[in-house]
Structures are given as C-alpha cells and as structure tokens.
Backbone as a ProteinNet text record, in pm:
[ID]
protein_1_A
[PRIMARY]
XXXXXXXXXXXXXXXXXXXXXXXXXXXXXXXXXXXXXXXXXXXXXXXXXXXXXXXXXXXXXXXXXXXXXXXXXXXXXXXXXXXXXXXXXXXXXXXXXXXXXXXXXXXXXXXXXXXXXXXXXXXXXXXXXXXXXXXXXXXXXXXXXXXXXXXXXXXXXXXXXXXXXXXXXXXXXXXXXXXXXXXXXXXXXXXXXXXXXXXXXXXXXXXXXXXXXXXXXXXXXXXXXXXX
[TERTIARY]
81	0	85.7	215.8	310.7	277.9	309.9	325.4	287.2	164	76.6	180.4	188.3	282.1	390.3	484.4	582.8	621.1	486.7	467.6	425.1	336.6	326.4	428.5	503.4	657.7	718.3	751.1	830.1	734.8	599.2	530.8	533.1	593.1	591.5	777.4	837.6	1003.2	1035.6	945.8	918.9	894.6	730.6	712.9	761.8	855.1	917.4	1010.7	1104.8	1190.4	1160.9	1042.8	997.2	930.4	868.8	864.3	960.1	1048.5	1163.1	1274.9	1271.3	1334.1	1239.9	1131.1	1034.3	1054.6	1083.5	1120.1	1235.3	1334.2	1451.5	1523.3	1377.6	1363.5	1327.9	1216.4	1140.9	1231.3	1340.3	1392.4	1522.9	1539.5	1670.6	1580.6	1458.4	1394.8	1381.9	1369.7	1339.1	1525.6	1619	1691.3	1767.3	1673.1	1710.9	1661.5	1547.9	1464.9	1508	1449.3	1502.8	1364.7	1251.1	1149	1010.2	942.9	869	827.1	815.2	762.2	661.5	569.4	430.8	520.4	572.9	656.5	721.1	811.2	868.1	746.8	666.7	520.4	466.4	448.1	391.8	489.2	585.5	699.5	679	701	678.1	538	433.7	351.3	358.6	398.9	462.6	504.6	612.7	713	655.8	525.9	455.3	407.8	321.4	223.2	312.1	438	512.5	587	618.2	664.2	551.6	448.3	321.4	301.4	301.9	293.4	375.1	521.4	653.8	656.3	615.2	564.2	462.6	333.5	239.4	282.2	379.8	425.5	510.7	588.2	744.3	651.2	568.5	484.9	383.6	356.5	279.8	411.7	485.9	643.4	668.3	676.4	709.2	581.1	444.6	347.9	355.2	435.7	430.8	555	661.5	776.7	753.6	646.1	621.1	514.1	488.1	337.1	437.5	588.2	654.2	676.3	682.1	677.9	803.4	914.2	1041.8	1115.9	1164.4	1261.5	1333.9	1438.8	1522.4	1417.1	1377.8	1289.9	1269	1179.9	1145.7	1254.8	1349.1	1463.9	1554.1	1550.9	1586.5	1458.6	1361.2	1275.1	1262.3	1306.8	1264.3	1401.5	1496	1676.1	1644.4	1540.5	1481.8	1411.8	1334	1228.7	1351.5	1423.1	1543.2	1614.1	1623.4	1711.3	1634.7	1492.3	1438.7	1380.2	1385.4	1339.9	1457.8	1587	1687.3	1708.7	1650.7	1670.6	1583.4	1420	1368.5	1432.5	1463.6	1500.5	1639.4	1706.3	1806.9	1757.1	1672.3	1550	1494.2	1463.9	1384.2	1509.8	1627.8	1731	1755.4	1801.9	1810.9	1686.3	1603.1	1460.4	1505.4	1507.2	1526.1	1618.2	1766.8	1880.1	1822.7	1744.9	1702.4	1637.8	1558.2	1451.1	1543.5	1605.7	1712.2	1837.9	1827.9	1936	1851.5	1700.7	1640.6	1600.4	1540.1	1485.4	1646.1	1743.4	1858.5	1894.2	1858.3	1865.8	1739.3	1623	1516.9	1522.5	1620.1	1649.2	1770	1845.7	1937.9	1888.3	1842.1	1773.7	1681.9	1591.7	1541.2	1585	1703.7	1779.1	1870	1884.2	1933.2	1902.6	1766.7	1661.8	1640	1620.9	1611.2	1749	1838.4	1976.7	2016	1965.6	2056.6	1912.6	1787.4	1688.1	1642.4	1633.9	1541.5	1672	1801.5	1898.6	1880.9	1886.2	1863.8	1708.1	1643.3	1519.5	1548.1	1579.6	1572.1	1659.7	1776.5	1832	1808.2	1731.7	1686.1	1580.2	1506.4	1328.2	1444.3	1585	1632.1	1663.5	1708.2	1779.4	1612.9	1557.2	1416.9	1380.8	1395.1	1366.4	1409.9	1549.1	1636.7	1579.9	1592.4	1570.8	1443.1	1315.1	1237.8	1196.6	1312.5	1367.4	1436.7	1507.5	1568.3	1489.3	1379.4	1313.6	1200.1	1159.4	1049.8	1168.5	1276.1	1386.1	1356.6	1402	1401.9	1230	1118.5	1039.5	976.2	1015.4	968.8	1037.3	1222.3	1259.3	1181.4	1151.7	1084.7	957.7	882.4	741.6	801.8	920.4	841.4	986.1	983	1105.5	949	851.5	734.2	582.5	627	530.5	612.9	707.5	822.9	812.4	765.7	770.5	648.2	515.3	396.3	367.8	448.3	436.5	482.6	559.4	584.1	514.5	503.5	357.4	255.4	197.7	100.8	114.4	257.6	296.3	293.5	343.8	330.5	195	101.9	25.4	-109.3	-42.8	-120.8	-21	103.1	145.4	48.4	31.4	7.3	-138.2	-205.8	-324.9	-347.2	-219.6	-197.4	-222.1	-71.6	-1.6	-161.4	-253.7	-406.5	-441.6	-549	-553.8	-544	-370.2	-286.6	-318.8	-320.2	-315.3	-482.7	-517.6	-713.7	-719.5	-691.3	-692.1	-643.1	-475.4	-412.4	-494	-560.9	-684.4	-778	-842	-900.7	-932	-796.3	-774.2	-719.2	-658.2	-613.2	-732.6	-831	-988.1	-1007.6	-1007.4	-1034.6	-958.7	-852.3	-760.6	-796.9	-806.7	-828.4	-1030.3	-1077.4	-1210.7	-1192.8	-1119.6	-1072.1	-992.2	-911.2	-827.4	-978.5	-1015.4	-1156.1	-1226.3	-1248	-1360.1	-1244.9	-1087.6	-1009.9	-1034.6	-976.1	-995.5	-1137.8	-1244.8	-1299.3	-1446.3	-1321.7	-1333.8	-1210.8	-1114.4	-1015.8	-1074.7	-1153.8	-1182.4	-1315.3	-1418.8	-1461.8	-1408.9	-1352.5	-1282.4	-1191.1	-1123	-1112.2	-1199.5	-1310.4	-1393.9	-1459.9	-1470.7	-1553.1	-1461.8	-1315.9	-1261.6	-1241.3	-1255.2	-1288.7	-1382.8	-1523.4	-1640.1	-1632.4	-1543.3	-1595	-1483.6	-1361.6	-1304.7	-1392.9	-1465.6	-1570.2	-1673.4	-1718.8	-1797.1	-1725.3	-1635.1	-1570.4	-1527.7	-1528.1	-1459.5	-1610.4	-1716.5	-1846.4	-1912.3	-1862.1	-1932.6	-1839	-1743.1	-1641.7	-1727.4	-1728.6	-1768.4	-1883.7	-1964.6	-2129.3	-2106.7	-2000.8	-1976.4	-1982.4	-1861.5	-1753.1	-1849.4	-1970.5	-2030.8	-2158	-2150.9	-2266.7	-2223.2	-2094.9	-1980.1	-1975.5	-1979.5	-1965.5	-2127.8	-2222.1	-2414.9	-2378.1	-2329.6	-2369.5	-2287.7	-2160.8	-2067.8	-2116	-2169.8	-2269.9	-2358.8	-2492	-2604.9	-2545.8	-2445.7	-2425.9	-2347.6	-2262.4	-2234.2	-2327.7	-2441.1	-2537.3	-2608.1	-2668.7	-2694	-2616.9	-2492.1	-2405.7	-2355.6	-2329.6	-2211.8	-2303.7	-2408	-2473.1	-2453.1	-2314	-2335.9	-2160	-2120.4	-1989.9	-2050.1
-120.6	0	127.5	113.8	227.8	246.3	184.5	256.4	378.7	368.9	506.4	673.3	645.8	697	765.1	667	673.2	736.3	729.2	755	914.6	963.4	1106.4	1196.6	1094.7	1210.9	1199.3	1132.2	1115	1251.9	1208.6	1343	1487.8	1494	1639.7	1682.8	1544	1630.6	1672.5	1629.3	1628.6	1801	1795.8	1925.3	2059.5	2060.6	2092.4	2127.3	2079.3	2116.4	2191.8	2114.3	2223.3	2361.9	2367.3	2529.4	2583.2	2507.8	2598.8	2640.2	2548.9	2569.7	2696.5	2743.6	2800	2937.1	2979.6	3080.6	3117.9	3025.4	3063.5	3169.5	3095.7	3132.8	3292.1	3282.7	3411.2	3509	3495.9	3558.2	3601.9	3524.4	3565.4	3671.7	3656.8	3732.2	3895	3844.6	4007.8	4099.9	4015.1	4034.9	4144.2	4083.8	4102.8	4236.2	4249.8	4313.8	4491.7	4543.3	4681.5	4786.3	4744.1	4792.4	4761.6	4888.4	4926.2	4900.3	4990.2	4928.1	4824.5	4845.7	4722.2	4622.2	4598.7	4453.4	4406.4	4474.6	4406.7	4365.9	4461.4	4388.2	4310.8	4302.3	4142.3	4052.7	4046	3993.1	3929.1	4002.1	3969.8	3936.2	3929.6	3871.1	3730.5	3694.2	3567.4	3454.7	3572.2	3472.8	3433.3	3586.8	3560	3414	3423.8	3237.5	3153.3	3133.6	3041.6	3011.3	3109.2	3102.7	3029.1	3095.6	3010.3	2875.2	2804.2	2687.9	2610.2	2647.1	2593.1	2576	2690.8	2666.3	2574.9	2590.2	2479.3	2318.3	2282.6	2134.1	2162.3	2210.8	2178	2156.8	2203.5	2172.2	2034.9	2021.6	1888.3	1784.1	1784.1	1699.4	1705.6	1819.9	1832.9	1733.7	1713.5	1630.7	1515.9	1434.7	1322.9	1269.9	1372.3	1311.5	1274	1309	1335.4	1250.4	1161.1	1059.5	931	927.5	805.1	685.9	612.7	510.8	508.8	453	425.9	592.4	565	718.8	733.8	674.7	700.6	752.2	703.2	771.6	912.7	934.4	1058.4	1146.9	1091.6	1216.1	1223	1134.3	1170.5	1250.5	1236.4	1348.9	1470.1	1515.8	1626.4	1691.7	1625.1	1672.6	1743.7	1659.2	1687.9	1816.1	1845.2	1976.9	2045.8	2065.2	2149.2	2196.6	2157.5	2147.6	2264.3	2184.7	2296.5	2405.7	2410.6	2578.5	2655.9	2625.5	2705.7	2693.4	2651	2651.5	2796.9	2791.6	2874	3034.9	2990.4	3123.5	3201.1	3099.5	3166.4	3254.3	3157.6	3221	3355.4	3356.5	3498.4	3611.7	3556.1	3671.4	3726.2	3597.1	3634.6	3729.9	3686.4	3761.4	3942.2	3937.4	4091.6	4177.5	4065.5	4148.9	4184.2	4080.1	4113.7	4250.1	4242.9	4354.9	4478.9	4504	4597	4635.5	4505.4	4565.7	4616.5	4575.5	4605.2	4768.2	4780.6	4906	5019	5004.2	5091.9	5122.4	4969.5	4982.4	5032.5	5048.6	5143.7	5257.7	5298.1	5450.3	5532.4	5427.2	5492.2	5525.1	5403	5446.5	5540	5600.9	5705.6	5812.7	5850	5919.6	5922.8	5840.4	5868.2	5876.5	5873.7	5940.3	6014	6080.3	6261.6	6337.6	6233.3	6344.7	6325	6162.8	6146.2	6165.6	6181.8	6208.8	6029.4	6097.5	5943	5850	5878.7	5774.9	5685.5	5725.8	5607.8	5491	5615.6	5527.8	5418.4	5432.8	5355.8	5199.5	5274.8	5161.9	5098.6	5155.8	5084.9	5005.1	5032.4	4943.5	4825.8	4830.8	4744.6	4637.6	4660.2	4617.3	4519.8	4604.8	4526	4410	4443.2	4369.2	4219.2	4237.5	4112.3	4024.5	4165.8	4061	3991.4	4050.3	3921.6	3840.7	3807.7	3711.8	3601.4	3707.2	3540.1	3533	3611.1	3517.8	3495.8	3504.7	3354.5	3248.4	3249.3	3147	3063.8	3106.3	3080	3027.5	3099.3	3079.2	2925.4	2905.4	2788.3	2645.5	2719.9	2569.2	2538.7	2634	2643.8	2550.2	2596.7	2527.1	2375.9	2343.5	2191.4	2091.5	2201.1	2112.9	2068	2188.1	2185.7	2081.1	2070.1	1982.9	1775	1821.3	1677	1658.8	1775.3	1692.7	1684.7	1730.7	1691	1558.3	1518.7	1377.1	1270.7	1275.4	1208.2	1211.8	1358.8	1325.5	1240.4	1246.2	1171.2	1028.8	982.6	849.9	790.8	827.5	864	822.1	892.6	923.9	770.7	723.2	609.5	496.5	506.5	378.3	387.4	513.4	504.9	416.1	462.6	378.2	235.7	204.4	84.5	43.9	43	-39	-15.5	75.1	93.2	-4.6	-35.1	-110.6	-277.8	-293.7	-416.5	-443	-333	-361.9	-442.8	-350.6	-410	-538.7	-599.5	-716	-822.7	-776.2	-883.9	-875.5	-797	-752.5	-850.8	-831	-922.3	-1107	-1108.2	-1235.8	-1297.3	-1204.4	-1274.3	-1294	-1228.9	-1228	-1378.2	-1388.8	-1540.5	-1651.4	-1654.7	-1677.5	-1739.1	-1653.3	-1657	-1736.2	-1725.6	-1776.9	-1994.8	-1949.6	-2108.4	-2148.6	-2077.2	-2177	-2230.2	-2118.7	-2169.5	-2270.5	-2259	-2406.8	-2520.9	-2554.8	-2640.8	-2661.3	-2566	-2630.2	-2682.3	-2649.3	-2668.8	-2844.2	-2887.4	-2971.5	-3084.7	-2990.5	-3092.5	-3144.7	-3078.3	-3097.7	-3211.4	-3214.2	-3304	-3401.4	-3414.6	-3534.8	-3653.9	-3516.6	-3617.8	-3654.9	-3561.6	-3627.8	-3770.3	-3738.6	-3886.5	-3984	-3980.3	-4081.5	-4174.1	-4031	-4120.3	-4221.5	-4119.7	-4215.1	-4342.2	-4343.4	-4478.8	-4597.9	-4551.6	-4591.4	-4649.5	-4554.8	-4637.3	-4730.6	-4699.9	-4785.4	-4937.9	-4916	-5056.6	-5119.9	-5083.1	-5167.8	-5179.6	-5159.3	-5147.6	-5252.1	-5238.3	-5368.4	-5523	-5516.4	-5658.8	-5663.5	-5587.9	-5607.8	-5720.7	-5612.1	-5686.1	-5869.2	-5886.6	-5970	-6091.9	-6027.3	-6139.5	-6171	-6063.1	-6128.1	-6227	-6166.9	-6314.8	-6394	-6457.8	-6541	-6660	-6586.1	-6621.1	-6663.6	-6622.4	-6612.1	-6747.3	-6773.8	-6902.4	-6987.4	-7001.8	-7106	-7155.3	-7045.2	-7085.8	-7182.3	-7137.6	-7225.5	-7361.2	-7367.9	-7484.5	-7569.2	-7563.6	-7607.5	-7645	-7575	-7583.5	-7756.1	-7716	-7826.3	-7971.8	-7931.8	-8055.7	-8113.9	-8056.4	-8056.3	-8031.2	-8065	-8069.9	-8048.1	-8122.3	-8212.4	-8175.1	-8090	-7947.7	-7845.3
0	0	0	7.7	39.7	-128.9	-223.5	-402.9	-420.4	-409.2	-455.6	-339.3	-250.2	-161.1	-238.2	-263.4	-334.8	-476.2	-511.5	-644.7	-656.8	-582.5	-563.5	-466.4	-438.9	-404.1	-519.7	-638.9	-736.1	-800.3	-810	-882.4	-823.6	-706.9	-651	-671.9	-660	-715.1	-844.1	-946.4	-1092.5	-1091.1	-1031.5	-1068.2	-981.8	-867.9	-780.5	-904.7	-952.7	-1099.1	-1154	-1233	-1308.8	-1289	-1214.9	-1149.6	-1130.8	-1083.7	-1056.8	-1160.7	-1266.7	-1450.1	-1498.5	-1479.4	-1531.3	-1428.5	-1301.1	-1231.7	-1258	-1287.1	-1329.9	-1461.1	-1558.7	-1701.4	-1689.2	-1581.6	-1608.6	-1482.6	-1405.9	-1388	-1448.3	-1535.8	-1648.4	-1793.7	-1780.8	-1823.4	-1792.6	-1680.6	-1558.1	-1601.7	-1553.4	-1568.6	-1723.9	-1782.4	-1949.5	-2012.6	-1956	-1974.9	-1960.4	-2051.6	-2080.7	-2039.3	-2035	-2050.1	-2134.9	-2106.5	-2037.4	-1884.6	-1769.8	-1633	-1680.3	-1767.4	-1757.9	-1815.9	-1869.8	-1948.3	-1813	-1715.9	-1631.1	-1499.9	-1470.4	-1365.1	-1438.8	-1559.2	-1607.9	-1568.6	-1594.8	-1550.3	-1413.8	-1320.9	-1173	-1163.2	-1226.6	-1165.3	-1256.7	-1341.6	-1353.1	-1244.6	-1241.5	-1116.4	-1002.2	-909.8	-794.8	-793.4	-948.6	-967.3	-890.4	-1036.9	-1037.6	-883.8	-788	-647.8	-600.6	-603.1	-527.1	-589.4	-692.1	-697.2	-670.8	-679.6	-605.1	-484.6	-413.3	-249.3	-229.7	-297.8	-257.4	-304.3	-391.8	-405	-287.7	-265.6	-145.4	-20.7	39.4	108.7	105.6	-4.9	-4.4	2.9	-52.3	-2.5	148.6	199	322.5	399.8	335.1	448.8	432.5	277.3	253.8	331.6	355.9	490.5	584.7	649.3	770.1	791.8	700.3	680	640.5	656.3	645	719.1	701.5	837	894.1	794.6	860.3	836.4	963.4	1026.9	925.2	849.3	744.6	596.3	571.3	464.1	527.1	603.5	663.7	625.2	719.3	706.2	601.7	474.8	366.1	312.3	245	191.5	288.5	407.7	504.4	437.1	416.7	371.2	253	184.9	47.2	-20.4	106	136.9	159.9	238.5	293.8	198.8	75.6	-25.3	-143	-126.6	-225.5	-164.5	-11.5	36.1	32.2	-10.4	20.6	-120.3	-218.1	-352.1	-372.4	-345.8	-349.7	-306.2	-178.8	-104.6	-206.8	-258.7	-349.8	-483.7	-532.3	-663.5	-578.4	-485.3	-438.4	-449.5	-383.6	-399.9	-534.2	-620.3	-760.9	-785.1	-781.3	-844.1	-777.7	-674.1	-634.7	-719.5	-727.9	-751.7	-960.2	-1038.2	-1151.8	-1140.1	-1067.7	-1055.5	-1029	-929.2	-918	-1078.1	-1166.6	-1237	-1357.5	-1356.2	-1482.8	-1447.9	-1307.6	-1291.6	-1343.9	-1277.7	-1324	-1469.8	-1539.9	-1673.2	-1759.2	-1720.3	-1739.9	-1706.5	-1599.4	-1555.3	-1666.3	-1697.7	-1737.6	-1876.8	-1944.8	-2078.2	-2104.8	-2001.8	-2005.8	-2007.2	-1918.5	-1915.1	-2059.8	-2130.4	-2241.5	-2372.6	-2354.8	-2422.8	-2454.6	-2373.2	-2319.4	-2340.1	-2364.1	-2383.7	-2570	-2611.5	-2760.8	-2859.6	-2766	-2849.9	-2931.6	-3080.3	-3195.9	-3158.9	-3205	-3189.7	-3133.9	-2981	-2900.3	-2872.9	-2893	-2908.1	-3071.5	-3157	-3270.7	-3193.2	-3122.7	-3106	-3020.9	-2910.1	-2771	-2855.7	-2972	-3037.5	-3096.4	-3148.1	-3209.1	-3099.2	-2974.1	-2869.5	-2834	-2818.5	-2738.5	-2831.9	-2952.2	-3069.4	-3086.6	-3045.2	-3044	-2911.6	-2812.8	-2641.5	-2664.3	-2747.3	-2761.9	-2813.3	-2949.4	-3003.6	-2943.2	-2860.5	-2748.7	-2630	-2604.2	-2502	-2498.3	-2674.4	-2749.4	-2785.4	-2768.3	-2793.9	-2653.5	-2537.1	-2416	-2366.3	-2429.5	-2395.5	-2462.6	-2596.8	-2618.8	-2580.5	-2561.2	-2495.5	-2355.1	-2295	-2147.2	-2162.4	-2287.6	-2298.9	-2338.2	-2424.3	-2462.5	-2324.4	-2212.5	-2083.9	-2028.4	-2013.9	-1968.6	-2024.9	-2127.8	-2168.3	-2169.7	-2185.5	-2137.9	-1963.8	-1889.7	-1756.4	-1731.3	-1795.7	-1778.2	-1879.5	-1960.5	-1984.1	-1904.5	-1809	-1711.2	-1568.4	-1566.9	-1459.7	-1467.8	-1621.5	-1697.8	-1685.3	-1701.7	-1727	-1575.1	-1501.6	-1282.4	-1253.2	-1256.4	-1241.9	-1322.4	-1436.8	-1497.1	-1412.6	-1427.1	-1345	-1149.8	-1091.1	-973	-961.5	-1061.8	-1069.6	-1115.4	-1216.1	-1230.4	-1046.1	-1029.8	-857.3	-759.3	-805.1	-669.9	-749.7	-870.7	-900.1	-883.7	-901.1	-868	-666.5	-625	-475.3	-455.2	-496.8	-472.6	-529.1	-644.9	-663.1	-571.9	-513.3	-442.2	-318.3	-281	-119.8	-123.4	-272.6	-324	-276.6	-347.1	-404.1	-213.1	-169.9	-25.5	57.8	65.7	123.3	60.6	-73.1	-127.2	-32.9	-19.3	4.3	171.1	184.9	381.4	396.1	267.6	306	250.2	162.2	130.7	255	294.4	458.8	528.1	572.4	627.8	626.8	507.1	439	463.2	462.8	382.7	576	670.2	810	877.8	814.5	884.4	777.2	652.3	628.4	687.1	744.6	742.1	931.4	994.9	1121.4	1078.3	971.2	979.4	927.1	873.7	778.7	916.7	997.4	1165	1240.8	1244.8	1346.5	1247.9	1107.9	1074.1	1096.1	1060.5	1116.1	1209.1	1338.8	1441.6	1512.2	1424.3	1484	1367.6	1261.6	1212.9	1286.9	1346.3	1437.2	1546.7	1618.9	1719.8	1657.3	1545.2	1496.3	1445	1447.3	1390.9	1506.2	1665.7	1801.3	1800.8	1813.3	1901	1787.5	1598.3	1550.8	1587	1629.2	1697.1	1813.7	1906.3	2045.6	2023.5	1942	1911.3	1879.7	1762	1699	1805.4	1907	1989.1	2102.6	2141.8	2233.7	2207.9	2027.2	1956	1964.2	1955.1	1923.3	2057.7	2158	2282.8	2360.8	2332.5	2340.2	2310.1	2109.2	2070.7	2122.4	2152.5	2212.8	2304.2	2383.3	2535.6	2540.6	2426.6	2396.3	2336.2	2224	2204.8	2309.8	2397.6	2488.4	2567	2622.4	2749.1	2669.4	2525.6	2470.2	2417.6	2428.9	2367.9	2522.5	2529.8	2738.9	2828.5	2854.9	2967.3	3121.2	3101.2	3215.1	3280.5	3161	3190.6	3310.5
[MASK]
++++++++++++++++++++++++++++++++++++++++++++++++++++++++++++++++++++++++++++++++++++++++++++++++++++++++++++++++++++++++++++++++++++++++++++++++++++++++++++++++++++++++++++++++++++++++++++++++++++++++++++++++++++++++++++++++++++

C-alpha cells in the first residue's frame, strides 16, 4: 500500500523542478529586460504564480515526509524539502537582484533618451527587438522542458493507478484466500472427526460380533455338554 505513496513524491520532485526551470527562465527574463515598467510587472507577476505553486508542491512533499513510516525515509525526503526551500530562497534573492538591475537599466535608458533624443530610441526598439527574439527562444525551450515533464507526470500518475488497481486485486484475491483456509480447516476438522467415529464404529461392531460369538458357544455347549 506504500506505491501510490511513493509515487506522488516522485510526482511532486518532478514538478518541484519544473517550477523551478520555469522561475529561473522568467527571472533571467526580468533580468534582461530593458522595458517598459508594464513589461517588467507582467513579468513579476509571472514569477509571484510560479513562487506560489513551487511553495504549494514543497509543502505537499514536506506532508508526505512526515506521513513516512520508517525514520530514514522521513529524514531523507525532510533533507529533500530542505534542499528545495533554500533553492527557493536563493531564486527569491536572484529575483530581487534582476529587478534591481532592470529598474537601473530602465532609468538609465530614459535618461538617455532625453539626452541622444530618436537615436537612441531607434536603437533601444532594435535592442528590445532582439531581447524578444531570445526570449520567445528561451520561452519555447521552457514550454516543450514543460510539456516533457507533464508527460511524465502523466505516465506517474497512470502507473500510480496501475499499482491501486494491482493492490485491490491482491486484497481481493487474499480475502479469497483466507475464506478457502476456512472451508479447507474446517473440512479438514470433519474429515477427523468422521474418522474417528468410524473408528468407534468398527470396536463397538467386533464387540457386538464377539459377544454373539460367545451367546452361541454358550447355547451350544449348554446343549451338547450338559453335564460341563
């Protein structure tokens, strides 16, 4: 009964990854990023999701540790949780220090706006131009890491129901199992007791026999030997 167990911690370190390949992405994004303020708060509210669903799996990991039987398991997956909250907590720093280098680099480009005039704007629309060229580059390797680890969730997730499945049958079949001992003992208890009584029945038909045996020896004697 442990499988199914087992099987949805494999599915929470899966997607524990991948959230976190996908925060990573979108903070090398943040990072990259030249502007507009609304392009970079879309941005961050990206990442907010993606933090919150990373937090809500590391947490469901953290209850499946703690629902382990043997102590060593436990405290390898608790090592496990430990690993990816300080993974997280590093992604949050990164995330700040992006945000800090994009806002400076939105300050400064404004500022140099206002001093080189069309120039710079032509070349800042060329600059932006490229950055989101490479991060529909970045964005689609992101989608098909993302659609490769939701095929394995998929695949997780059909084996987990396989092994429930497989368990209910063997539940099954041992219920069978335990109702045949039953019947097999409690034929094998009559099968002794008939033995025995045909045991008594076979001293009690001699008895009968030996004391006919002895009736007639009697009578013919009383009649032949008289006088015995």
């Amino acid at each position: 009964m442990a499988f199914p167990q087992d099987v949805h911690v494999r599915i929470c370190n899966q997607e524990i990854v991948k959230f976190d390949l996908e925060v990573k992405a979108l903070i090398q994004d943040i990072g990259d990023c030249s502007g507009p303020l609304s392009a970079l708060t879309e941005l961050n509210t990206k990442v907010k999701e993606k933090f919150q669903q990373l937090r809500h799996r590391i947490q469901e990991l953290e209850q499946s540790a703690k629902e382990q039987d043997k102590e060593s398991e436990k405290q390898v997956l608790l090592q496990e949780v430990e690993n990816h909250k300080k993974q997280m907590l590093s992604n949050q720093t990164s995330w700040r220090k992006a945000n800090l280098t994009c806002k400076i680099a939105i300050d400064n480009l404004e500022k140099a706006e206002l001093l080189q005039g069309g120039d710079l704007f032509r070349q800042r629309k060329t600059a932006k131009e490229s950055l989101a060229q490479t991060s529909s580059a970045i964005t689609e390797s992101l989608m098909g890491i993302s659609r490769m680890m939701s095929q394995q969730v998929q695949q997780s997730e059909e084996a987990m129901q396989t092994l429930v499945n497989s368990s209910r049958t063997i539940l099954d079949a041992n219920e069978e199992f335990k109702s045949m001992s039953g019947t097999i003992q409690l034929g094998r208890k009559l099968i002794t007791k008939y033995n025995r009584r045909e045991l008594t029945d076979k001293l009690l038909i001699f008895l009968a026999l030996a004391l006919f045996l002895a009736t007639v020896l009697y009578i013919v004697k009383k009649r032949l030997f008289p006088f015995l």
